[in-house]
């Protein structure tokens, strides 16, 4: 099979958490463009429906499933609904995440737990649901988790200790699952984006004023776009990456190099 053929995802099925907008939406669109049917699993059901409708114009099946990744019941219900509609699961993109910019000395325990709940527990619950389904099916699969360059460096000047800790944990969780599920041919990898222009960064009152400073510090002097993460996700989702598991991919315009 040629390399371009290996990038095709025809008749595969995927779910994308946090897929209603931003990075998740862009990667859901890439998976759909390569032929995969996609479930948009997002806490914002309305935006998820709009995104699913957009994806259908690419000629694949797309559904919105309102899901809270911090709730085991909600994640299980999403998985059941997905399997009922599409008949199985081949690709899971566990991507939903939030960031709170609070100084460690002033952070409440509730704030700390909120970030860990979405970014770490959410990735565990969705990856676990995907892994269980893939083990049951017995035909392998690919799980991709969204970590961050914040797993590798401490962002500055904004404080975000819970976010940074949660993303470092996502990488070690990814490696752990990759080792446990290698025998089932389930590959588990993570991506670590640098600053990407999405709602999370462009529309955050705490972060928006810092963009100029980030760009000054970046060797490429700009933020990335969500579509600049599409190729790595397509590569990891399909057969082109058959020997790639337990790895993290930093896509950051060399931000973490300096
Ligand atoms: N934008 C960046 O600069 C950047 C950089 C590195 C990593 N990331 C990570 O990429 C991922 C996506 O970020 P983004 O920039 O696209 O953010 P975004 O805020 O634009 O999108 C996040 C999506 O997740 C959904 N979501 C939030 N909580 C949820 C929950 N409990 N259950 C289900 N869905 C939920 C939101 O409704 C939203 O649609 C996050 O994990 C984020 O930490 C982003």
PDB file of C-alpha atoms and ligand atoms in Angstrom:
ATOM      1  CA  UNK A   1       0.000   0.000   0.000  1.00  0.00           C
ATOM      2  CA  UNK A   2       1.397   3.430  -0.955  1.00  0.00           C
ATOM      3  CA  UNK A   3       1.949   6.123   1.626  1.00  0.00           C
ATOM      4  CA  UNK A   4      -0.922   8.334   0.459  1.00  0.00           C
ATOM      5  CA  UNK A   5      -3.271   5.373   0.588  1.00  0.00           C
ATOM      6  CA  UNK A   6      -2.142   4.723   4.166  1.00  0.00           C
ATOM      7  CA  UNK A   7      -3.297   8.213   5.085  1.00  0.00           C
ATOM      8  CA  UNK A   8      -6.877   7.412   3.996  1.00  0.00           C
ATOM      9  CA  UNK A   9      -9.363   6.643   6.767  1.00  0.00           C
ATOM     10  CA  UNK A  10     -12.302   5.457   4.663  1.00  0.00           C
ATOM     11  CA  UNK A  11     -14.996   3.641   6.637  1.00  0.00           C
ATOM     12  CA  UNK A  12     -13.166   4.160   9.934  1.00  0.00           C
ATOM     13  CA  UNK A  13     -15.071   5.695  12.808  1.00  0.00           C
ATOM     14  CA  UNK A  14     -13.802   8.295  15.228  1.00  0.00           C
ATOM     15  CA  UNK A  15     -14.889  10.349  18.184  1.00  0.00           C
ATOM     16  CA  UNK A  16     -13.395  13.727  18.982  1.00  0.00           C
ATOM     17  CA  UNK A  17     -13.921  15.196  22.444  1.00  0.00           C
ATOM     18  CA  UNK A  18     -13.985  18.968  22.553  1.00  0.00           C
ATOM     19  CA  UNK A  19     -14.710  18.620  18.843  1.00  0.00           C
ATOM     20  CA  UNK A  20     -17.242  21.430  18.561  1.00  0.00           C
ATOM     21  CA  UNK A  21     -14.638  24.126  18.003  1.00  0.00           C
ATOM     22  CA  UNK A  22     -10.932  24.969  17.966  1.00  0.00           C
ATOM     23  CA  UNK A  23      -8.315  22.240  17.647  1.00  0.00           C
ATOM     24  CA  UNK A  24     -10.887  19.440  18.033  1.00  0.00           C
ATOM     25  CA  UNK A  25     -13.047  20.796  15.224  1.00  0.00           C
ATOM     26  CA  UNK A  26     -10.086  21.183  12.891  1.00  0.00           C
ATOM     27  CA  UNK A  27      -8.897  17.642  13.531  1.00  0.00           C
ATOM     28  CA  UNK A  28     -12.429  16.240  13.220  1.00  0.00           C
ATOM     29  CA  UNK A  29     -12.608  17.936   9.809  1.00  0.00           C
ATOM     30  CA  UNK A  30      -9.261  16.398   8.807  1.00  0.00           C
ATOM     31  CA  UNK A  31     -10.401  12.906   9.827  1.00  0.00           C
ATOM     32  CA  UNK A  32     -13.636  13.427   7.878  1.00  0.00           C
ATOM     33  CA  UNK A  33     -11.742  14.703   4.828  1.00  0.00           C
ATOM     34  CA  UNK A  34      -9.749  11.452   4.892  1.00  0.00           C
ATOM     35  CA  UNK A  35     -13.004   9.464   4.884  1.00  0.00           C
ATOM     36  CA  UNK A  36     -13.751   8.757   8.557  1.00  0.00           C
ATOM     37  CA  UNK A  37     -17.217   8.997  10.096  1.00  0.00           C
ATOM     38  CA  UNK A  38     -16.970  11.238  13.131  1.00  0.00           C
ATOM     39  CA  UNK A  39     -18.833  11.784  16.399  1.00  0.00           C
ATOM     40  CA  UNK A  40     -18.390  15.242  17.876  1.00  0.00           C
ATOM     41  CA  UNK A  41     -18.436  14.714  21.641  1.00  0.00           C
ATOM     42  CA  UNK A  42     -18.620  18.055  23.378  1.00  0.00           C
ATOM     43  CA  UNK A  43     -20.232  19.584  26.444  1.00  0.00           C
ATOM     44  CA  UNK A  44     -21.649  22.283  24.164  1.00  0.00           C
ATOM     45  CA  UNK A  45     -24.322  20.278  22.364  1.00  0.00           C
ATOM     46  CA  UNK A  46     -25.497  23.151  20.202  1.00  0.00           C
ATOM     47  CA  UNK A  47     -22.067  23.995  18.790  1.00  0.00           C
ATOM     48  CA  UNK A  48     -21.339  20.269  18.402  1.00  0.00           C
ATOM     49  CA  UNK A  49     -24.476  19.922  16.212  1.00  0.00           C
ATOM     50  CA  UNK A  50     -23.414  22.842  14.034  1.00  0.00           C
ATOM     51  CA  UNK A  51     -19.943  21.313  13.622  1.00  0.00           C
ATOM     52  CA  UNK A  52     -21.367  17.871  12.789  1.00  0.00           C
ATOM     53  CA  UNK A  53     -23.606  19.462  10.141  1.00  0.00           C
ATOM     54  CA  UNK A  54     -20.546  21.156   8.587  1.00  0.00           C
ATOM     55  CA  UNK A  55     -18.638  17.858   8.502  1.00  0.00           C
ATOM     56  CA  UNK A  56     -21.477  16.085   6.715  1.00  0.00           C
ATOM     57  CA  UNK A  57     -20.861  18.362   3.731  1.00  0.00           C
ATOM     58  CA  UNK A  58     -17.556  16.453   3.332  1.00  0.00           C
ATOM     59  CA  UNK A  59     -19.571  13.358   2.425  1.00  0.00           C
ATOM     60  CA  UNK A  60     -19.121  11.352   5.615  1.00  0.00           C
ATOM     61  CA  UNK A  61     -21.493  10.585   8.482  1.00  0.00           C
ATOM     62  CA  UNK A  62     -21.124  12.948  11.422  1.00  0.00           C
ATOM     63  CA  UNK A  63     -23.104  13.129  14.641  1.00  0.00           C
ATOM     64  CA  UNK A  64     -23.069  15.367  17.670  1.00  0.00           C
ATOM     65  CA  UNK A  65     -23.175  13.699  21.070  1.00  0.00           C
ATOM     66  CA  UNK A  66     -23.443  16.045  24.021  1.00  0.00           C
ATOM     67  CA  UNK A  67     -20.836  14.699  26.436  1.00  0.00           C
ATOM     68  CA  UNK A  68     -19.207  15.802  29.657  1.00  0.00           C
ATOM     69  CA  UNK A  69     -15.813  14.104  29.703  1.00  0.00           C
ATOM     70  CA  UNK A  70     -15.590  14.439  33.498  1.00  0.00           C
ATOM     71  CA  UNK A  71     -18.599  12.138  33.977  1.00  0.00           C
ATOM     72  CA  UNK A  72     -18.086   8.361  33.590  1.00  0.00           C
ATOM     73  CA  UNK A  73     -21.842   7.955  32.884  1.00  0.00           C
ATOM     74  CA  UNK A  74     -21.814  10.609  30.196  1.00  0.00           C
ATOM     75  CA  UNK A  75     -18.711   9.116  28.540  1.00  0.00           C
ATOM     76  CA  UNK A  76     -20.214   5.613  28.617  1.00  0.00           C
ATOM     77  CA  UNK A  77     -23.465   6.902  27.117  1.00  0.00           C
ATOM     78  CA  UNK A  78     -21.507   8.655  24.339  1.00  0.00           C
ATOM     79  CA  UNK A  79     -19.602   5.456  23.593  1.00  0.00           C
ATOM     80  CA  UNK A  80     -22.838   3.412  23.442  1.00  0.00           C
ATOM     81  CA  UNK A  81     -24.540   5.952  21.180  1.00  0.00           C
ATOM     82  CA  UNK A  82     -21.532   6.089  18.902  1.00  0.00           C
ATOM     83  CA  UNK A  83     -21.348   2.326  18.547  1.00  0.00           C
ATOM     84  CA  UNK A  84     -25.121   2.132  17.924  1.00  0.00           C
ATOM     85  CA  UNK A  85     -24.861   4.665  15.109  1.00  0.00           C
ATOM     86  CA  UNK A  86     -21.532   3.748  13.500  1.00  0.00           C
ATOM     87  CA  UNK A  87     -21.141   0.112  14.547  1.00  0.00           C
ATOM     88  CA  UNK A  88     -17.725   0.499  16.194  1.00  0.00           C
ATOM     89  CA  UNK A  89     -14.751   2.712  16.988  1.00  0.00           C
ATOM     90  CA  UNK A  90     -11.338   2.907  15.301  1.00  0.00           C
ATOM     91  CA  UNK A  91      -9.994   6.329  16.280  1.00  0.00           C
ATOM     92  CA  UNK A  92     -10.377   8.276  19.537  1.00  0.00           C
ATOM     93  CA  UNK A  93      -9.158  11.845  19.835  1.00  0.00           C
ATOM     94  CA  UNK A  94      -9.296  12.727  23.542  1.00  0.00           C
ATOM     95  CA  UNK A  95      -8.874  16.447  23.298  1.00  0.00           C
ATOM     96  CA  UNK A  96     -11.297  18.414  25.519  1.00  0.00           C
ATOM     97  CA  UNK A  97      -9.390  20.710  27.845  1.00  0.00           C
ATOM     98  CA  UNK A  98      -9.610  23.938  29.810  1.00  0.00           C
ATOM     99  CA  UNK A  99      -7.117  26.362  31.303  1.00  0.00           C
ATOM    100  CA  UNK A 100      -7.404  28.587  34.399  1.00  0.00           C
ATOM    101  CA  UNK A 101      -4.775  31.263  34.832  1.00  0.00           C
ATOM    102  CA  UNK A 102      -4.520  31.615  38.596  1.00  0.00           C
ATOM    103  CA  UNK A 103      -1.463  32.037  40.810  1.00  0.00           C
ATOM    104  CA  UNK A 104      -0.663  28.853  42.765  1.00  0.00           C
ATOM    105  CA  UNK A 105      -0.648  30.811  46.032  1.00  0.00           C
ATOM    106  CA  UNK A 106      -4.166  32.086  45.358  1.00  0.00           C
ATOM    107  CA  UNK A 107      -5.711  29.057  43.679  1.00  0.00           C
ATOM    108  CA  UNK A 108      -8.655  27.419  45.414  1.00  0.00           C
ATOM    109  CA  UNK A 109      -8.803  23.648  45.645  1.00  0.00           C
ATOM    110  CA  UNK A 110     -12.005  23.800  43.581  1.00  0.00           C
ATOM    111  CA  UNK A 111     -10.183  25.584  40.747  1.00  0.00           C
ATOM    112  CA  UNK A 112      -7.333  23.072  40.884  1.00  0.00           C
ATOM    113  CA  UNK A 113      -9.763  20.141  40.772  1.00  0.00           C
ATOM    114  CA  UNK A 114     -11.774  21.633  37.898  1.00  0.00           C
ATOM    115  CA  UNK A 115      -8.732  21.722  35.616  1.00  0.00           C
ATOM    116  CA  UNK A 116      -7.486  18.275  36.633  1.00  0.00           C
ATOM    117  CA  UNK A 117     -11.002  16.902  36.221  1.00  0.00           C
ATOM    118  CA  UNK A 118     -11.399  17.972  32.588  1.00  0.00           C
ATOM    119  CA  UNK A 119      -7.790  17.693  31.408  1.00  0.00           C
ATOM    120  CA  UNK A 120      -6.665  14.508  33.162  1.00  0.00           C
ATOM    121  CA  UNK A 121      -9.735  12.610  34.389  1.00  0.00           C
ATOM    122  CA  UNK A 122     -11.521  13.490  31.126  1.00  0.00           C
ATOM    123  CA  UNK A 123      -8.707  12.073  29.011  1.00  0.00           C
ATOM    124  CA  UNK A 124      -8.524   8.960  31.204  1.00  0.00           C
ATOM    125  CA  UNK A 125     -12.278   8.319  31.016  1.00  0.00           C
ATOM    126  CA  UNK A 126     -12.527   8.813  27.261  1.00  0.00           C
ATOM    127  CA  UNK A 127      -9.352   6.851  26.485  1.00  0.00           C
ATOM    128  CA  UNK A 128     -10.540   4.064  28.814  1.00  0.00           C
ATOM    129  CA  UNK A 129     -13.946   3.905  27.101  1.00  0.00           C
ATOM    130  CA  UNK A 130     -12.213   3.821  23.714  1.00  0.00           C
ATOM    131  CA  UNK A 131      -9.715   1.170  24.824  1.00  0.00           C
ATOM    132  CA  UNK A 132     -12.455  -1.064  26.248  1.00  0.00           C
ATOM    133  CA  UNK A 133     -14.437  -0.842  23.015  1.00  0.00           C
ATOM    134  CA  UNK A 134     -11.364  -1.497  20.855  1.00  0.00           C
ATOM    135  CA  UNK A 135     -10.327  -4.500  22.977  1.00  0.00           C
ATOM    136  CA  UNK A 136     -13.857  -5.904  22.592  1.00  0.00           C
ATOM    137  CA  UNK A 137     -13.771  -5.421  18.809  1.00  0.00           C
ATOM    138  CA  UNK A 138     -10.369  -7.095  18.522  1.00  0.00           C
ATOM    139  CA  UNK A 139      -9.164  -5.130  15.488  1.00  0.00           C
ATOM    140  CA  UNK A 140      -6.891  -2.588  17.187  1.00  0.00           C
ATOM    141  CA  UNK A 141      -7.238   1.155  16.929  1.00  0.00           C
ATOM    142  CA  UNK A 142      -5.604   4.504  17.499  1.00  0.00           C
ATOM    143  CA  UNK A 143      -6.042   6.789  20.503  1.00  0.00           C
ATOM    144  CA  UNK A 144      -4.647  10.306  20.352  1.00  0.00           C
ATOM    145  CA  UNK A 145      -4.606  12.511  23.438  1.00  0.00           C
ATOM    146  CA  UNK A 146      -4.081  16.257  23.451  1.00  0.00           C
ATOM    147  CA  UNK A 147      -1.304  17.217  25.847  1.00  0.00           C
ATOM    148  CA  UNK A 148       0.480  20.563  25.372  1.00  0.00           C
ATOM    149  CA  UNK A 149       3.899  22.155  25.235  1.00  0.00           C
ATOM    150  CA  UNK A 150       2.930  23.081  28.829  1.00  0.00           C
ATOM    151  CA  UNK A 151       3.742  19.460  29.693  1.00  0.00           C
ATOM    152  CA  UNK A 152       7.340  20.242  28.746  1.00  0.00           C
ATOM    153  CA  UNK A 153       7.895  23.860  29.787  1.00  0.00           C
ATOM    154  CA  UNK A 154       6.337  26.317  32.215  1.00  0.00           C
ATOM    155  CA  UNK A 155       4.503  29.005  30.292  1.00  0.00           C
ATOM    156  CA  UNK A 156       5.316  32.576  31.147  1.00  0.00           C
ATOM    157  CA  UNK A 157       4.229  35.122  32.263  1.00  0.00           C
ATOM    158  CA  UNK A 158       0.767  33.648  32.950  1.00  0.00           C
ATOM    159  CA  UNK A 159       0.378  31.343  35.966  1.00  0.00           C
ATOM    160  CA  UNK A 160      -1.281  27.973  35.215  1.00  0.00           C
ATOM    161  CA  UNK A 161       0.196  25.296  37.477  1.00  0.00           C
ATOM    162  CA  UNK A 162      -2.845  22.986  37.357  1.00  0.00           C
ATOM    163  CA  UNK A 163      -2.923  23.084  33.557  1.00  0.00           C
ATOM    164  CA  UNK A 164       0.805  22.387  33.271  1.00  0.00           C
ATOM    165  CA  UNK A 165       0.603  19.509  35.764  1.00  0.00           C
ATOM    166  CA  UNK A 166      -2.473  18.029  34.053  1.00  0.00           C
ATOM    167  CA  UNK A 167      -0.792  18.047  30.645  1.00  0.00           C
ATOM    168  CA  UNK A 168       2.421  16.434  31.935  1.00  0.00           C
ATOM    169  CA  UNK A 169       0.200  13.722  33.431  1.00  0.00           C
ATOM    170  CA  UNK A 170      -1.543  13.217  30.075  1.00  0.00           C
ATOM    171  CA  UNK A 171       1.804  12.290  28.504  1.00  0.00           C
ATOM    172  CA  UNK A 172       2.643   9.715  31.170  1.00  0.00           C
ATOM    173  CA  UNK A 173      -0.927   8.337  31.000  1.00  0.00           C
ATOM    174  CA  UNK A 174      -0.522   8.054  27.223  1.00  0.00           C
ATOM    175  CA  UNK A 175       2.696   6.053  27.588  1.00  0.00           C
ATOM    176  CA  UNK A 176       1.133   3.808  30.242  1.00  0.00           C
ATOM    177  CA  UNK A 177      -1.861   2.975  28.041  1.00  0.00           C
ATOM    178  CA  UNK A 178       0.408   2.426  25.027  1.00  0.00           C
ATOM    179  CA  UNK A 179       2.334  -0.227  26.958  1.00  0.00           C
ATOM    180  CA  UNK A 180      -0.784  -1.890  28.441  1.00  0.00           C
ATOM    181  CA  UNK A 181      -2.667  -2.032  25.154  1.00  0.00           C
ATOM    182  CA  UNK A 182       0.169  -2.851  22.747  1.00  0.00           C
ATOM    183  CA  UNK A 183      -0.903  -6.520  22.829  1.00  0.00           C
ATOM    184  CA  UNK A 184      -4.283  -5.505  21.379  1.00  0.00           C
ATOM    185  CA  UNK A 185      -2.698  -3.439  18.583  1.00  0.00           C
ATOM    186  CA  UNK A 186      -4.186  -0.308  20.132  1.00  0.00           C
ATOM    187  CA  UNK A 187      -1.743   2.535  19.640  1.00  0.00           C
ATOM    188  CA  UNK A 188      -1.811   5.486  22.047  1.00  0.00           C
ATOM    189  CA  UNK A 189       0.024   8.731  21.326  1.00  0.00           C
ATOM    190  CA  UNK A 190      -0.228  12.371  22.332  1.00  0.00           C
ATOM    191  CA  UNK A 191       0.268  15.695  20.636  1.00  0.00           C
ATOM    192  CA  UNK A 192       1.716  18.703  22.414  1.00  0.00           C
ATOM    193  CA  UNK A 193       0.750  21.881  20.589  1.00  0.00           C
ATOM    194  CA  UNK A 194       2.381  25.240  21.240  1.00  0.00           C
ATOM    195  CA  UNK A 195       0.239  28.376  21.260  1.00  0.00           C
ATOM    196  CA  UNK A 196      -2.599  27.889  18.787  1.00  0.00           C
ATOM    197  CA  UNK A 197      -5.148  30.563  17.869  1.00  0.00           C
ATOM    198  CA  UNK A 198      -8.501  29.306  19.249  1.00  0.00           C
ATOM    199  CA  UNK A 199     -11.218  30.534  21.646  1.00  0.00           C
ATOM    200  CA  UNK A 200      -9.038  29.272  24.494  1.00  0.00           C
ATOM    201  CA  UNK A 201      -6.258  31.720  23.656  1.00  0.00           C
ATOM    202  CA  UNK A 202      -7.679  34.449  21.392  1.00  0.00           C
ATOM    203  CA  UNK A 203     -10.816  35.139  23.446  1.00  0.00           C
ATOM    204  CA  UNK A 204      -9.478  34.694  26.959  1.00  0.00           C
ATOM    205  CA  UNK A 205      -9.295  38.073  28.736  1.00  0.00           C
ATOM    206  CA  UNK A 206      -6.320  36.752  30.752  1.00  0.00           C
ATOM    207  CA  UNK A 207      -4.366  35.478  27.751  1.00  0.00           C
ATOM    208  CA  UNK A 208      -5.199  37.815  24.859  1.00  0.00           C
ATOM    209  CA  UNK A 209      -2.938  40.655  26.106  1.00  0.00           C
ATOM    210  CA  UNK A 210      -0.005  38.226  26.256  1.00  0.00           C
ATOM    211  CA  UNK A 211      -0.023  37.189  22.614  1.00  0.00           C
ATOM    212  CA  UNK A 212       2.491  39.853  21.574  1.00  0.00           C
ATOM    213  CA  UNK A 213       4.894  38.682  24.290  1.00  0.00           C
ATOM    214  CA  UNK A 214       4.500  35.018  23.278  1.00  0.00           C
ATOM    215  CA  UNK A 215       5.165  35.893  19.640  1.00  0.00           C
ATOM    216  CA  UNK A 216       8.278  37.843  20.630  1.00  0.00           C
ATOM    217  CA  UNK A 217       9.601  34.767  22.490  1.00  0.00           C
ATOM    218  CA  UNK A 218       8.783  32.345  19.681  1.00  0.00           C
ATOM    219  CA  UNK A 219      11.485  31.600  17.067  1.00  0.00           C
ATOM    220  CA  UNK A 220       8.793  31.775  14.372  1.00  0.00           C
ATOM    221  CA  UNK A 221       7.207  34.896  15.936  1.00  0.00           C
ATOM    222  CA  UNK A 222       3.629  33.724  15.575  1.00  0.00           C
ATOM    223  CA  UNK A 223       1.010  31.389  17.009  1.00  0.00           C
ATOM    224  CA  UNK A 224      -0.006  28.253  15.171  1.00  0.00           C
ATOM    225  CA  UNK A 225      -3.340  27.662  13.450  1.00  0.00           C
ATOM    226  CA  UNK A 226      -5.556  24.652  14.279  1.00  0.00           C
ATOM    227  CA  UNK A 227      -5.158  23.367  10.700  1.00  0.00           C
ATOM    228  CA  UNK A 228      -1.398  23.097  11.302  1.00  0.00           C
ATOM    229  CA  UNK A 229      -2.152  20.163  13.633  1.00  0.00           C
ATOM    230  CA  UNK A 230      -4.242  18.244  11.114  1.00  0.00           C
ATOM    231  CA  UNK A 231      -1.472  16.255   9.428  1.00  0.00           C
ATOM    232  CA  UNK A 232      -0.003  14.821  12.620  1.00  0.00           C
ATOM    233  CA  UNK A 233      -3.478  13.706  13.729  1.00  0.00           C
ATOM    234  CA  UNK A 234      -4.200  12.032  10.382  1.00  0.00           C
ATOM    235  CA  UNK A 235      -0.795  10.331  10.496  1.00  0.00           C
ATOM    236  CA  UNK A 236      -1.419   9.019  14.027  1.00  0.00           C
ATOM    237  CA  UNK A 237      -4.993   7.950  13.276  1.00  0.00           C
ATOM    238  CA  UNK A 238      -4.214   5.643  10.372  1.00  0.00           C
ATOM    239  CA  UNK A 239      -1.980   2.856   9.110  1.00  0.00           C
ATOM    240  CA  UNK A 240       0.949   5.141   8.233  1.00  0.00           C
ATOM    241  CA  UNK A 241       1.844   5.208  11.947  1.00  0.00           C
ATOM    242  CA  UNK A 242       1.602   1.441  12.544  1.00  0.00           C
ATOM    243  CA  UNK A 243       4.898   1.364  14.538  1.00  0.00           C
ATOM    244  CA  UNK A 244       4.205   4.618  16.399  1.00  0.00           C
ATOM    245  CA  UNK A 245       2.876   4.228  19.907  1.00  0.00           C
ATOM    246  CA  UNK A 246       3.675   5.734  23.298  1.00  0.00           C
ATOM    247  CA  UNK A 247       5.065   8.867  21.682  1.00  0.00           C
ATOM    248  CA  UNK A 248       4.416  12.557  22.198  1.00  0.00           C
ATOM    249  CA  UNK A 249       4.673  15.015  19.315  1.00  0.00           C
ATOM    250  CA  UNK A 250       5.549  18.646  20.035  1.00  0.00           C
ATOM    251  CA  UNK A 251       4.150  20.961  17.362  1.00  0.00           C
ATOM    252  CA  UNK A 252       5.126  24.419  18.534  1.00  0.00           C
ATOM    253  CA  UNK A 253       7.142  26.351  15.946  1.00  0.00           C
ATOM    254  CA  UNK A 254      10.280  25.638  18.053  1.00  0.00           C
ATOM    255  CA  UNK A 255       8.868  27.511  21.076  1.00  0.00           C
ATOM    256  CA  UNK A 256      10.202  24.914  23.526  1.00  0.00           C
ATOM    257  CA  UNK A 257      13.656  24.902  21.897  1.00  0.00           C
ATOM    258  CA  UNK A 258      14.686  28.285  23.294  1.00  0.00           C
TER     259      UNK A 258
HETATM  260  N1  LIG B   1      -5.103  26.658  22.004  1.00  0.00           N
HETATM  261  C1  LIG B   1      -3.874  26.394  22.449  1.00  0.00           C
HETATM  262  O1  LIG B   1      -2.969  27.247  22.423  1.00  0.00           O
HETATM  263  C2  LIG B   1      -3.551  25.023  22.980  1.00  0.00           C
HETATM  264  C3  LIG B   1      -2.196  24.684  23.116  1.00  0.00           C
HETATM  265  C4  LIG B   1      -1.854  23.431  23.606  1.00  0.00           C
HETATM  266  C5  LIG B   1      -2.846  22.534  23.944  1.00  0.00           C
HETATM  267  N2  LIG B   1      -4.156  22.897  23.799  1.00  0.00           N
HETATM  268  C6  LIG B   1      -5.156  21.910  24.173  1.00  0.00           C
HETATM  269  O2  LIG B   1      -5.934  21.582  23.042  1.00  0.00           O
HETATM  270  C7  LIG B   1      -7.234  21.168  23.459  1.00  0.00           C
HETATM  271  C8  LIG B   1      -8.284  21.962  22.697  1.00  0.00           C
HETATM  272  O3  LIG B   1      -8.072  23.330  22.981  1.00  0.00           O
HETATM  273  P1  LIG B   1      -8.690  24.506  22.099  1.00  0.00           P
HETATM  274  O4  LIG B   1      -7.661  25.566  22.055  1.00  0.00           O
HETATM  275  O5  LIG B   1      -9.270  23.987  20.853  1.00  0.00           O
HETATM  276  O6  LIG B   1      -9.825  24.996  23.127  1.00  0.00           O
HETATM  277  P2  LIG B   1     -11.319  25.525  22.898  1.00  0.00           P
HETATM  278  O7  LIG B   1     -11.666  26.179  24.190  1.00  0.00           O
HETATM  279  O8  LIG B   1     -11.424  26.307  21.639  1.00  0.00           O
HETATM  280  O9  LIG B   1     -12.160  24.178  22.707  1.00  0.00           O
HETATM  281  C9  LIG B   1     -12.327  23.276  23.763  1.00  0.00           C
HETATM  282  C10 LIG B   1     -13.583  22.471  23.530  1.00  0.00           C
HETATM  283  O10 LIG B   1     -13.706  21.556  24.627  1.00  0.00           O
HETATM  284  C11 LIG B   1     -15.057  21.558  25.067  1.00  0.00           C
HETATM  285  N3  LIG B   1     -15.119  21.138  26.474  1.00  0.00           N
HETATM  286  C12 LIG B   1     -14.730  21.824  27.564  1.00  0.00           C
HETATM  287  N4  LIG B   1     -15.005  21.132  28.680  1.00  0.00           N
HETATM  288  C13 LIG B   1     -15.567  19.966  28.286  1.00  0.00           C
HETATM  289  C14 LIG B   1     -16.073  18.829  28.967  1.00  0.00           C
HETATM  290  N5  LIG B   1     -16.064  18.756  30.313  1.00  0.00           N
HETATM  291  N6  LIG B   1     -16.580  17.805  28.245  1.00  0.00           N
HETATM  292  C15 LIG B   1     -16.621  17.865  26.891  1.00  0.00           C
HETATM  293  N7  LIG B   1     -16.168  18.921  26.188  1.00  0.00           N
HETATM  294  C16 LIG B   1     -15.644  19.966  26.875  1.00  0.00           C
HETATM  295  C17 LIG B   1     -15.523  22.984  24.852  1.00  0.00           C
HETATM  296  O11 LIG B   1     -16.948  23.079  24.812  1.00  0.00           O
HETATM  297  C18 LIG B   1     -14.846  23.334  23.530  1.00  0.00           C
HETATM  298  O12 LIG B   1     -15.660  22.994  22.425  1.00  0.00           O
HETATM  299  C19 LIG B   1      -7.276  21.363  24.971  1.00  0.00           C
HETATM  300  O13 LIG B   1      -6.975  20.146  25.613  1.00  0.00           O
HETATM  301  C20 LIG B   1      -6.157  22.355  25.211  1.00  0.00           C
HETATM  302  O14 LIG B   1      -5.639  22.272  26.512  1.00  0.00           O
HETATM  303  C21 LIG B   1      -4.533  24.110  23.309  1.00  0.00           C
END
